[in-house]
mmCIF file of C-alpha atoms in Angstrom:
data_model
loop_
_atom_site.group_PDB
_atom_site.id
_atom_site.type_symbol
_atom_site.label_atom_id
_atom_site.label_comp_id
_atom_site.label_asym_id
_atom_site.label_seq_id
_atom_site.Cartn_x
_atom_site.Cartn_y
_atom_site.Cartn_z
ATOM 1 C CA MET A 1 -3.837 -32.712 7.739
ATOM 2 C CA ARG A 2 -4.843 -31.061 5.018
ATOM 3 C CA VAL A 3 -1.557 -28.747 3.290
ATOM 4 C CA LEU A 4 -1.443 -26.362 0.093
ATOM 5 C CA VAL A 5 2.052 -25.004 -0.866
ATOM 6 C CA LEU A 6 1.986 -22.550 -3.119
ATOM 7 C CA GLY A 7 5.440 -21.914 -5.521
ATOM 8 C CA ALA A 8 5.423 -26.028 -5.448
ATOM 9 C CA THR A 9 7.900 -25.893 -8.448
ATOM 10 C CA GLY A 10 10.435 -23.329 -6.820
ATOM 11 C CA GLY A 11 13.308 -24.676 -4.799
ATOM 12 C CA LEU A 12 11.943 -24.579 -1.551
ATOM 13 C CA GLY A 13 8.811 -25.200 -2.632
ATOM 14 C CA LYS A 14 9.615 -28.325 -3.973
ATOM 15 C CA ALA A 15 11.749 -29.511 -1.078
ATOM 16 C CA LEU A 16 8.777 -28.676 1.446
ATOM 17 C CA SER A 17 6.456 -30.536 -0.947
ATOM 18 C CA ARG A 18 8.707 -33.433 -0.545
ATOM 19 C CA LEU A 19 9.012 -33.667 2.718
ATOM 20 C CA LEU A 20 5.404 -33.794 3.220
ATOM 21 C CA ARG A 21 4.680 -36.627 0.958
ATOM 22 C CA GLY A 22 2.565 -38.535 3.678
ATOM 23 C CA GLU A 23 0.173 -35.945 3.436
ATOM 24 C CA GLU A 24 -1.086 -36.214 0.277
ATOM 25 C CA PRO A 25 -0.717 -32.006 -0.507
ATOM 26 C CA PHE A 26 -2.256 -29.943 -2.507
ATOM 27 C CA LEU A 27 0.495 -28.068 -5.008
ATOM 28 C CA SER A 28 0.339 -25.208 -6.724
ATOM 29 C CA GLY A 29 2.178 -23.180 -9.260
ATOM 30 C CA ARG A 30 2.266 -21.622 -12.413
ATOM 31 C CA ARG A 31 4.505 -24.438 -14.522
ATOM 32 C CA ALA A 32 1.694 -26.869 -15.001
ATOM 33 C CA GLU A 33 3.510 -29.759 -16.751
ATOM 34 C CA PRO A 34 6.625 -29.629 -13.356
ATOM 35 C CA LEU A 35 3.945 -29.432 -11.077
ATOM 36 C CA ARG A 36 2.092 -32.008 -12.424
ATOM 37 C CA ALA A 37 5.122 -34.402 -12.469
ATOM 38 C CA LEU A 38 6.365 -33.292 -8.669
ATOM 39 C CA ALA A 39 2.646 -34.038 -7.706
ATOM 40 C CA ALA A 40 2.912 -37.548 -8.852
ATOM 41 C CA GLU A 41 6.500 -38.165 -7.242
ATOM 42 C CA VAL A 42 4.693 -36.749 -4.211
ATOM 43 C CA GLY A 43 1.273 -38.282 -4.110
ATOM 44 C CA GLY A 44 -0.033 -34.969 -4.430
ATOM 45 C CA LYS A 45 -2.989 -33.547 -6.366
ATOM 46 C CA ALA A 46 -1.645 -30.854 -8.689
ATOM 47 C CA LEU A 47 -3.538 -27.079 -8.386
ATOM 48 C CA PRO A 48 -1.804 -25.118 -11.650
ATOM 49 C CA ALA A 49 -2.329 -21.235 -10.970
ATOM 50 C CA ASP A 50 -1.287 -17.680 -11.486
ATOM 51 C CA LEU A 51 -1.580 -16.523 -7.890
ATOM 52 C CA GLU A 52 -0.899 -12.644 -9.397
ATOM 53 C CA ASP A 53 -4.446 -12.968 -10.736
ATOM 54 C CA GLU A 54 -7.281 -12.797 -8.342
ATOM 55 C CA LEU A 55 -9.800 -15.109 -9.842
ATOM 56 C CA GLU A 56 -7.391 -17.877 -10.203
ATOM 57 C CA ALA A 57 -6.356 -17.528 -6.893
ATOM 58 C CA LYS A 58 -10.219 -17.293 -5.825
ATOM 59 C CA ALA A 59 -10.398 -20.717 -7.635
ATOM 60 C CA LEU A 60 -7.670 -22.190 -6.272
ATOM 61 C CA LEU A 61 -8.260 -21.773 -2.856
ATOM 62 C CA GLU A 62 -11.921 -23.050 -3.281
ATOM 63 C CA GLU A 63 -10.656 -26.062 -4.563
ATOM 64 C CA ALA A 64 -8.424 -27.023 -2.237
ATOM 65 C CA GLY A 65 -11.262 -26.677 0.593
ATOM 66 C CA PRO A 66 -10.058 -26.001 4.267
ATOM 67 C CA LEU A 67 -6.625 -26.685 5.441
ATOM 68 C CA ASP A 68 -4.554 -26.978 8.246
ATOM 69 C CA LEU A 69 -1.374 -26.018 6.840
ATOM 70 C CA LEU A 70 -1.016 -23.212 4.186
ATOM 71 C CA LEU A 71 2.997 -22.777 3.176
ATOM 72 C CA HIS A 72 3.552 -19.619 0.915
ATOM 73 C CA ALA A 73 6.681 -20.059 -1.165
ATOM 74 C CA VAL A 74 6.237 -17.774 -4.010
ATOM 75 C CA GLY A 75 8.520 -14.692 -4.869
ATOM 76 C CA ARG A 76 10.745 -13.564 -7.183
ATOM 77 C CA ALA A 77 14.146 -11.885 -6.984
ATOM 78 C CA GLY A 78 16.095 -8.877 -9.283
ATOM 79 C CA ARG A 79 18.648 -6.631 -8.911
ATOM 80 C CA ALA A 80 18.077 -2.331 -10.055
ATOM 81 C CA GLY A 81 19.249 0.967 -8.421
ATOM 82 C CA VAL A 82 16.527 2.963 -7.502
ATOM 83 C CA GLN A 83 17.791 5.246 -10.304
ATOM 84 C CA GLU A 84 16.806 2.490 -13.050
ATOM 85 C CA VAL A 85 13.923 0.236 -11.645
ATOM 86 C CA GLY A 86 10.952 0.779 -13.808
ATOM 87 C CA ARG A 87 7.578 0.641 -12.975
ATOM 88 C CA ASP A 88 6.903 -2.806 -14.159
ATOM 89 C CA GLY A 89 9.494 -3.415 -11.768
ATOM 90 C CA LEU A 90 8.216 -2.338 -8.275
ATOM 91 C CA GLU A 91 4.860 -3.450 -9.577
ATOM 92 C CA GLY A 92 6.103 -6.838 -10.440
ATOM 93 C CA MET A 93 7.724 -7.360 -7.178
ATOM 94 C CA LEU A 94 4.826 -6.321 -5.332
ATOM 95 C CA ALA A 95 2.510 -8.667 -6.810
ATOM 96 C CA ALA A 96 4.881 -11.601 -6.311
ATOM 97 C CA HIS A 97 5.448 -10.937 -2.709
ATOM 98 C CA LEU A 98 2.159 -9.009 -1.204
ATOM 99 C CA LEU A 99 -0.105 -9.699 -3.546
ATOM 100 C CA THR A 100 -0.309 -13.436 -3.700
ATOM 101 C CA ALA A 101 0.027 -13.415 -0.030
ATOM 102 C CA ALA A 102 -2.869 -11.319 0.077
ATOM 103 C CA PHE A 103 -5.146 -13.213 -2.272
ATOM 104 C CA ALA A 104 -4.054 -16.450 -0.519
ATOM 105 C CA LEU A 105 -5.384 -15.097 2.823
ATOM 106 C CA LYS A 106 -8.044 -13.475 1.287
ATOM 107 C CA TYR A 107 -9.411 -16.704 0.181
ATOM 108 C CA ALA A 108 -8.272 -19.570 1.836
ATOM 109 C CA ARG A 109 -10.546 -21.519 4.272
ATOM 110 C CA PHE A 110 -8.946 -22.874 7.606
ATOM 111 C CA ARG A 111 -9.293 -25.459 10.253
ATOM 112 C CA PRO A 112 -9.121 -24.221 13.960
ATOM 113 C CA GLY A 113 -5.193 -24.286 14.839
ATOM 114 C CA ALA A 114 -4.502 -23.927 11.362
ATOM 115 C CA ARG A 115 -0.992 -22.504 10.188
ATOM 116 C CA ALA A 116 -0.452 -20.170 7.370
ATOM 117 C CA VAL A 117 3.230 -20.074 6.768
ATOM 118 C CA PHE A 118 5.008 -16.581 4.569
ATOM 119 C CA PHE A 119 8.303 -15.924 4.250
ATOM 120 C CA GLY A 120 10.203 -13.032 4.871
ATOM 121 C CA ALA A 121 14.123 -11.375 4.815
ATOM 122 C CA TYR A 122 16.339 -10.455 7.142
ATOM 123 C CA PRO A 123 16.324 -6.524 6.627
ATOM 124 C CA ALA A 124 20.093 -6.584 6.611
ATOM 125 C CA TYR A 125 21.055 -8.893 4.197
ATOM 126 C CA VAL A 126 18.389 -7.459 1.893
ATOM 127 C CA ARG A 127 18.249 -3.451 2.070
ATOM 128 C CA VAL A 128 21.298 -3.388 0.440
ATOM 129 C CA PRO A 129 22.424 -1.371 -3.117
ATOM 130 C CA GLY A 130 20.437 -2.681 -6.012
ATOM 131 C CA PHE A 131 17.631 -4.666 -3.782
ATOM 132 C CA GLY A 132 14.933 -1.460 -3.102
ATOM 133 C CA ALA A 133 12.149 -3.060 -4.864
ATOM 134 C CA TYR A 134 12.671 -6.477 -3.313
ATOM 135 C CA ALA A 135 13.435 -4.996 0.501
ATOM 136 C CA ALA A 136 10.195 -2.966 -0.069
ATOM 137 C CA ALA A 137 8.131 -6.296 -1.312
ATOM 138 C CA LYS A 138 9.246 -8.011 1.769
ATOM 139 C CA ALA A 139 8.559 -5.119 4.259
ATOM 140 C CA ALA A 140 5.447 -4.858 2.851
ATOM 141 C CA LEU A 141 4.383 -8.452 3.106
ATOM 142 C CA GLU A 142 6.002 -8.701 6.988
ATOM 143 C CA ALA A 143 3.950 -5.355 7.735
ATOM 144 C CA TYR A 144 0.659 -6.906 6.274
ATOM 145 C CA LEU A 145 1.201 -10.231 8.088
ATOM 146 C CA GLU A 146 1.326 -8.418 11.484
ATOM 147 C CA VAL A 147 -1.906 -7.255 10.834
ATOM 148 C CA ALA A 148 -3.333 -10.368 9.612
ATOM 149 C CA ARG A 149 -2.081 -12.061 12.238
ATOM 150 C CA LYS A 150 -4.836 -10.182 14.894
ATOM 151 C CA GLU A 151 -7.372 -10.422 12.545
ATOM 152 C CA LEU A 152 -6.869 -14.337 12.087
ATOM 153 C CA ARG A 153 -6.278 -14.981 15.423
ATOM 154 C CA ARG A 154 -9.703 -14.915 16.471
ATOM 155 C CA GLN A 155 -10.314 -17.970 14.074
ATOM 156 C CA ASP A 156 -7.683 -19.968 16.026
ATOM 157 C CA VAL A 157 -5.558 -19.388 12.655
ATOM 158 C CA ARG A 158 -1.918 -18.920 13.349
ATOM 159 C CA LEU A 159 0.511 -16.705 10.722
ATOM 160 C CA VAL A 160 4.030 -17.477 11.022
ATOM 161 C CA LEU A 161 6.447 -15.266 9.586
ATOM 162 C CA VAL A 162 9.834 -17.138 8.278
ATOM 163 C CA ARG A 163 13.363 -15.374 7.699
ATOM 164 C CA LEU A 164 15.424 -17.574 6.272
ATOM 165 C CA PRO A 165 19.255 -16.905 5.394
ATOM 166 C CA ALA A 166 19.927 -17.179 1.802
ATOM 167 C CA VAL A 167 18.466 -20.920 0.318
ATOM 168 C CA ALA A 168 20.452 -21.866 -2.801
ATOM 169 C CA THR A 169 17.366 -21.940 -5.322
ATOM 170 C CA GLY A 170 16.647 -20.551 -8.933
ATOM 171 C CA LEU A 171 15.503 -17.389 -7.309
ATOM 172 C CA TRP A 172 18.891 -16.780 -7.164
ATOM 173 C CA THR A 173 19.656 -17.176 -11.085
ATOM 174 C CA PRO A 174 18.848 -13.693 -12.306
ATOM 175 C CA LEU A 175 21.551 -12.784 -9.814
ATOM 176 C CA GLY A 176 24.441 -14.744 -10.710
ATOM 177 C CA GLY A 177 23.611 -17.800 -8.537
ATOM 178 C CA PRO A 178 23.408 -18.239 -5.234
ATOM 179 C CA PRO A 179 25.870 -16.736 -2.378
ATOM 180 C CA LYS A 180 28.468 -18.676 -0.905
ATOM 181 C CA GLY A 181 27.418 -20.763 2.132
ATOM 182 C CA ALA A 182 23.834 -20.221 0.940
ATOM 183 C CA LEU A 183 21.445 -23.274 2.501
ATOM 184 C CA ALA A 184 20.053 -26.012 0.649
ATOM 185 C CA PRO A 185 16.288 -26.250 -0.247
ATOM 186 C CA GLU A 186 16.449 -29.861 1.472
ATOM 187 C CA GLU A 187 18.149 -28.285 4.925
ATOM 188 C CA ALA A 188 16.205 -25.210 5.003
ATOM 189 C CA ALA A 189 12.770 -26.905 4.196
ATOM 190 C CA ARG A 190 13.218 -29.245 7.437
ATOM 191 C CA ARG A 191 13.715 -26.655 9.521
ATOM 192 C CA VAL A 192 10.923 -24.673 8.066
ATOM 193 C CA LEU A 193 8.676 -27.337 9.059
ATOM 194 C CA GLU A 194 10.313 -28.314 12.357
ATOM 195 C CA GLY A 195 9.645 -24.695 13.322
ATOM 196 C CA VAL A 196 6.423 -24.109 12.040
ATOM 197 C CA LEU A 197 4.662 -27.337 13.434
ATOM 198 C CA ARG A 198 5.737 -27.298 16.979
ATOM 199 C CA GLU A 199 3.359 -26.109 19.842
ATOM 200 C CA PRO A 200 2.745 -23.207 19.971
ATOM 201 C CA PRO A 201 3.883 -22.129 16.737
ATOM 202 C CA PRO A 202 5.964 -19.352 16.748
ATOM 203 C CA GLU A 203 4.920 -16.281 15.117
ATOM 204 C CA VAL A 204 8.285 -15.552 14.039
ATOM 205 C CA LEU A 205 10.669 -18.084 12.912
ATOM 206 C CA GLU A 206 13.979 -16.925 12.275
ATOM 207 C CA LEU A 207 16.545 -19.736 11.134
#
């Protein structure tokens, strides 16, 4: 199975990469040194790239080649009220969640029967004060995937949207740490792979 993990040096991406050790996965992230160390650990190949840059995203996907499984574990979090958030904050959130996914789907090449996995959010968890930009970015991602799913199905490529509860990763650091009861990244990754690799793959996987 030819696998590409995007956002591999994040908490969830790292846990997914370790579970895919035997597949010799391609791993991508912006931090080159941690990425190379992880690739050496799991027997994968490091492909450092900034996925918000379209040219870098294109080069990365071309180098990865035809895929059986793409895991888009990319994103950021932040808190700011609607009367406080600036243009940079809004655009940064949309770039991290939507643009990186759009570029991945634009340039990825898939084998028949491939799966591409993206991470959304339970609306009730994120449509709360201070999370307007984050909630909007996740909603935009989900809408984009709904359309992309219909287009790529013609190529026998299945898109899976995963909604996770809170996962204890570094994503929460700007917010003071993960909430109580957050899933360990290893447990979240195990549940994700079990769900997306089953037959037939679900369109939406809620864990």
